[in-house]
């Protein structure tokens, strides 16, 4: 009589090799995602974060002195696709009169990338408002306006968030 021996297949070696390959593939995918999405440095106060960290006490003192005398109003800015301008109001805190001798520097930027930044240095003063040179927005979504206002030796920073729809 001949005995029928059934061969039992052991799947453990296949499972171990499959797990190792999965870990390697997930590692490769993670590296690819990290390379495709580089880290964007923070630029609060329109400076590198190292400069802000070194001088934060001085920056905060200037901010406090500025906002004790002046207000910055960016609320009238509504962007759309196409040509836009940034409008900035700088007002005396007590009298609510517009300030005519301010220096304005602005950056219109996306929150997640610097690729589409618009740097605005040329502002004209009209009817109590500073109006920037025209610039174009070609993408919908969130946009930030960062403004640095200098009046004499006092410096103030303001940020305004807006959304561009189709």
Coordinates of C-alpha atoms in Angstrom, one line a residue:
X1 CA 0.0 0.0 0.0
X2 CA 1.1 3.4 -0.9
X3 CA 0.5 6.3 1.5
X4 CA -0.8 9.5 0.0
X5 CA 1.3 12.3 1.5
X6 CA -0.1 15.7 0.9
X7 CA 2.5 18.4 0.8
X8 CA 1.8 21.2 3.1
X9 CA 2.9 24.6 1.7
X10 CA 4.4 27.0 4.2
X11 CA 3.5 30.7 3.3
X12 CA 5.6 32.3 6.0
X13 CA 8.7 33.0 3.8
X14 CA 6.5 34.7 1.2
X15 CA 4.8 36.8 3.9
X16 CA 8.2 37.9 5.3
X17 CA 9.6 38.8 1.9
X18 CA 6.3 40.7 1.1
X19 CA 6.5 42.7 4.3
X20 CA 10.2 43.6 3.6
X21 CA 9.3 44.8 0.0
X22 CA 6.3 46.8 1.4
X23 CA 8.6 48.6 3.9
X24 CA 11.1 49.4 1.1
X25 CA 8.4 50.7 -1.3
X26 CA 6.8 52.9 1.4
X27 CA 10.3 54.3 2.3
X28 CA 10.9 55.1 -1.4
X29 CA 7.4 56.8 -1.6
X30 CA 8.1 58.8 1.5
X31 CA 11.4 60.1 0.1
X32 CA 9.7 61.0 -3.2
X33 CA 7.0 63.0 -1.5
X34 CA 9.5 64.8 0.7
X35 CA 11.6 65.8 -2.3
X36 CA 8.6 67.0 -4.3
X37 CA 7.3 69.2 -1.3
X38 CA 10.3 71.0 0.1
X39 CA 10.1 72.8 3.5
X40 CA 9.1 76.5 3.2
X41 CA 10.8 78.7 5.8
X42 CA 8.6 80.9 7.9
X43 CA 8.9 84.6 7.1
X44 CA 7.0 86.3 9.9
X45 CA 7.9 90.0 10.0
X46 CA 9.2 89.6 6.5
X47 CA 12.6 88.3 7.7
X48 CA 14.2 85.0 8.0
X49 CA 13.2 83.2 11.2
X50 CA 16.8 83.2 12.4
X51 CA 16.8 87.0 12.3
X52 CA 13.4 87.2 14.0
X53 CA 14.6 84.9 16.7
X54 CA 17.7 87.0 17.4
X55 CA 15.9 90.3 17.4
X56 CA 12.4 89.4 18.6
X57 CA 12.6 91.7 21.7
X58 CA 13.6 94.7 19.5
X59 CA 10.9 93.9 16.9
X60 CA 8.2 93.6 19.6
X61 CA 9.2 96.9 21.2
X62 CA 9.0 98.6 17.8
X63 CA 5.6 97.0 17.2
X64 CA 4.3 98.2 20.5
X65 CA 5.5 101.7 20.0
X66 CA 4.1 101.8 16.5
X67 CA 0.7 100.5 17.5
X68 CA 0.5 102.9 20.4
X69 CA 0.4 105.8 17.9
X70 CA -0.9 104.3 14.6
X71 CA -3.3 101.7 13.1
X72 CA -2.9 99.8 9.9
X73 CA -6.1 98.9 8.0
X74 CA -6.0 96.3 5.2
X75 CA -9.6 95.2 5.4
X76 CA -10.6 96.9 2.1
X77 CA -8.5 94.4 0.0
X78 CA -10.5 91.9 -2.0
X79 CA -8.6 90.1 -4.7
X80 CA -9.9 88.5 -7.9
X81 CA -8.3 86.7 -10.8
X82 CA -6.5 89.2 -13.0
X83 CA -5.1 92.6 -12.1
X84 CA -5.2 93.7 -8.4
X85 CA -3.8 96.4 -6.2
X86 CA -3.1 96.4 -2.4
X87 CA -4.6 99.3 -0.5
X88 CA -3.2 100.3 2.9
X89 CA -4.6 102.8 5.3
X90 CA -2.3 104.2 8.1
X91 CA -4.2 106.2 10.7
X92 CA -3.2 108.2 13.7
X93 CA -4.7 106.3 16.7
X94 CA -6.0 109.3 18.6
X95 CA -7.2 111.6 15.8
X96 CA -8.1 108.9 13.2
X97 CA -6.4 111.1 10.6
X98 CA -4.5 109.4 7.7
X99 CA -0.7 109.5 7.9
X100 CA 0.9 110.8 4.7
X101 CA 4.6 110.2 5.3
X102 CA 4.7 106.4 5.7
X103 CA 6.9 104.0 3.8
X104 CA 5.1 100.8 2.8
X105 CA 6.5 97.5 1.8
X106 CA 4.2 94.6 1.0
X107 CA 4.3 91.0 0.0
X108 CA 1.3 89.2 -1.5
X109 CA 1.9 85.5 -1.0
X110 CA 0.3 82.0 -0.9
X111 CA 0.3 80.5 2.6
X112 CA 2.1 77.3 1.5
X113 CA 4.7 78.4 -1.0
X114 CA 6.8 81.4 -2.1
X115 CA 6.6 80.5 -5.7
X116 CA 3.8 83.0 -6.5
X117 CA 5.0 85.9 -4.2
X118 CA 4.3 89.4 -5.4
X119 CA 6.7 92.0 -3.8
X120 CA 5.3 95.5 -3.8
X121 CA 7.5 98.5 -3.0
X122 CA 5.9 101.3 -5.0
X123 CA 2.9 102.8 -3.3
X124 CA 1.2 106.1 -4.2
X125 CA -0.7 108.1 -1.6
X126 CA -4.2 109.1 -2.7
X127 CA -7.1 110.3 -0.6
X128 CA -5.7 109.0 2.7
X129 CA -4.7 105.6 1.3
X130 CA -1.6 104.0 0.0
X131 CA -2.2 102.1 -3.3
X132 CA 0.3 99.7 -4.8
X133 CA 1.4 99.2 -8.3
X134 CA -0.9 96.7 -10.2
X135 CA -0.1 93.0 -10.1
X136 CA -1.8 89.9 -11.5
X137 CA -3.2 86.9 -9.7
X138 CA -3.6 83.8 -11.8
X139 CA -4.6 81.3 -9.2
X140 CA -7.7 80.8 -7.0
X141 CA -7.4 80.0 -3.3
X142 CA -6.0 81.6 -0.2
X143 CA -3.6 84.6 -0.3
X144 CA -1.9 86.6 2.4
X145 CA -1.0 90.2 2.4
X146 CA 2.0 91.0 4.6
X147 CA 2.8 94.7 5.1
X148 CA 5.6 96.5 6.8
X149 CA 4.9 100.2 7.5
X150 CA 7.6 102.6 8.6
X151 CA 6.7 106.0 10.0
X152 CA 9.9 107.8 11.1
X153 CA 11.8 105.3 13.3
X154 CA 8.7 103.3 14.2
X155 CA 7.9 100.1 12.3
X156 CA 4.7 98.1 12.3
X157 CA 3.8 94.8 10.6
X158 CA 0.3 93.7 9.6
X159 CA -1.1 90.6 8.0
X160 CA -4.4 90.1 6.2
X161 CA -5.8 86.9 4.7
X162 CA -8.0 86.9 1.7
X163 CA -9.5 84.3 -0.7
X164 CA -9.6 84.5 -4.5
X165 CA -12.6 82.9 -6.2
X166 CA -13.3 82.3 -9.9

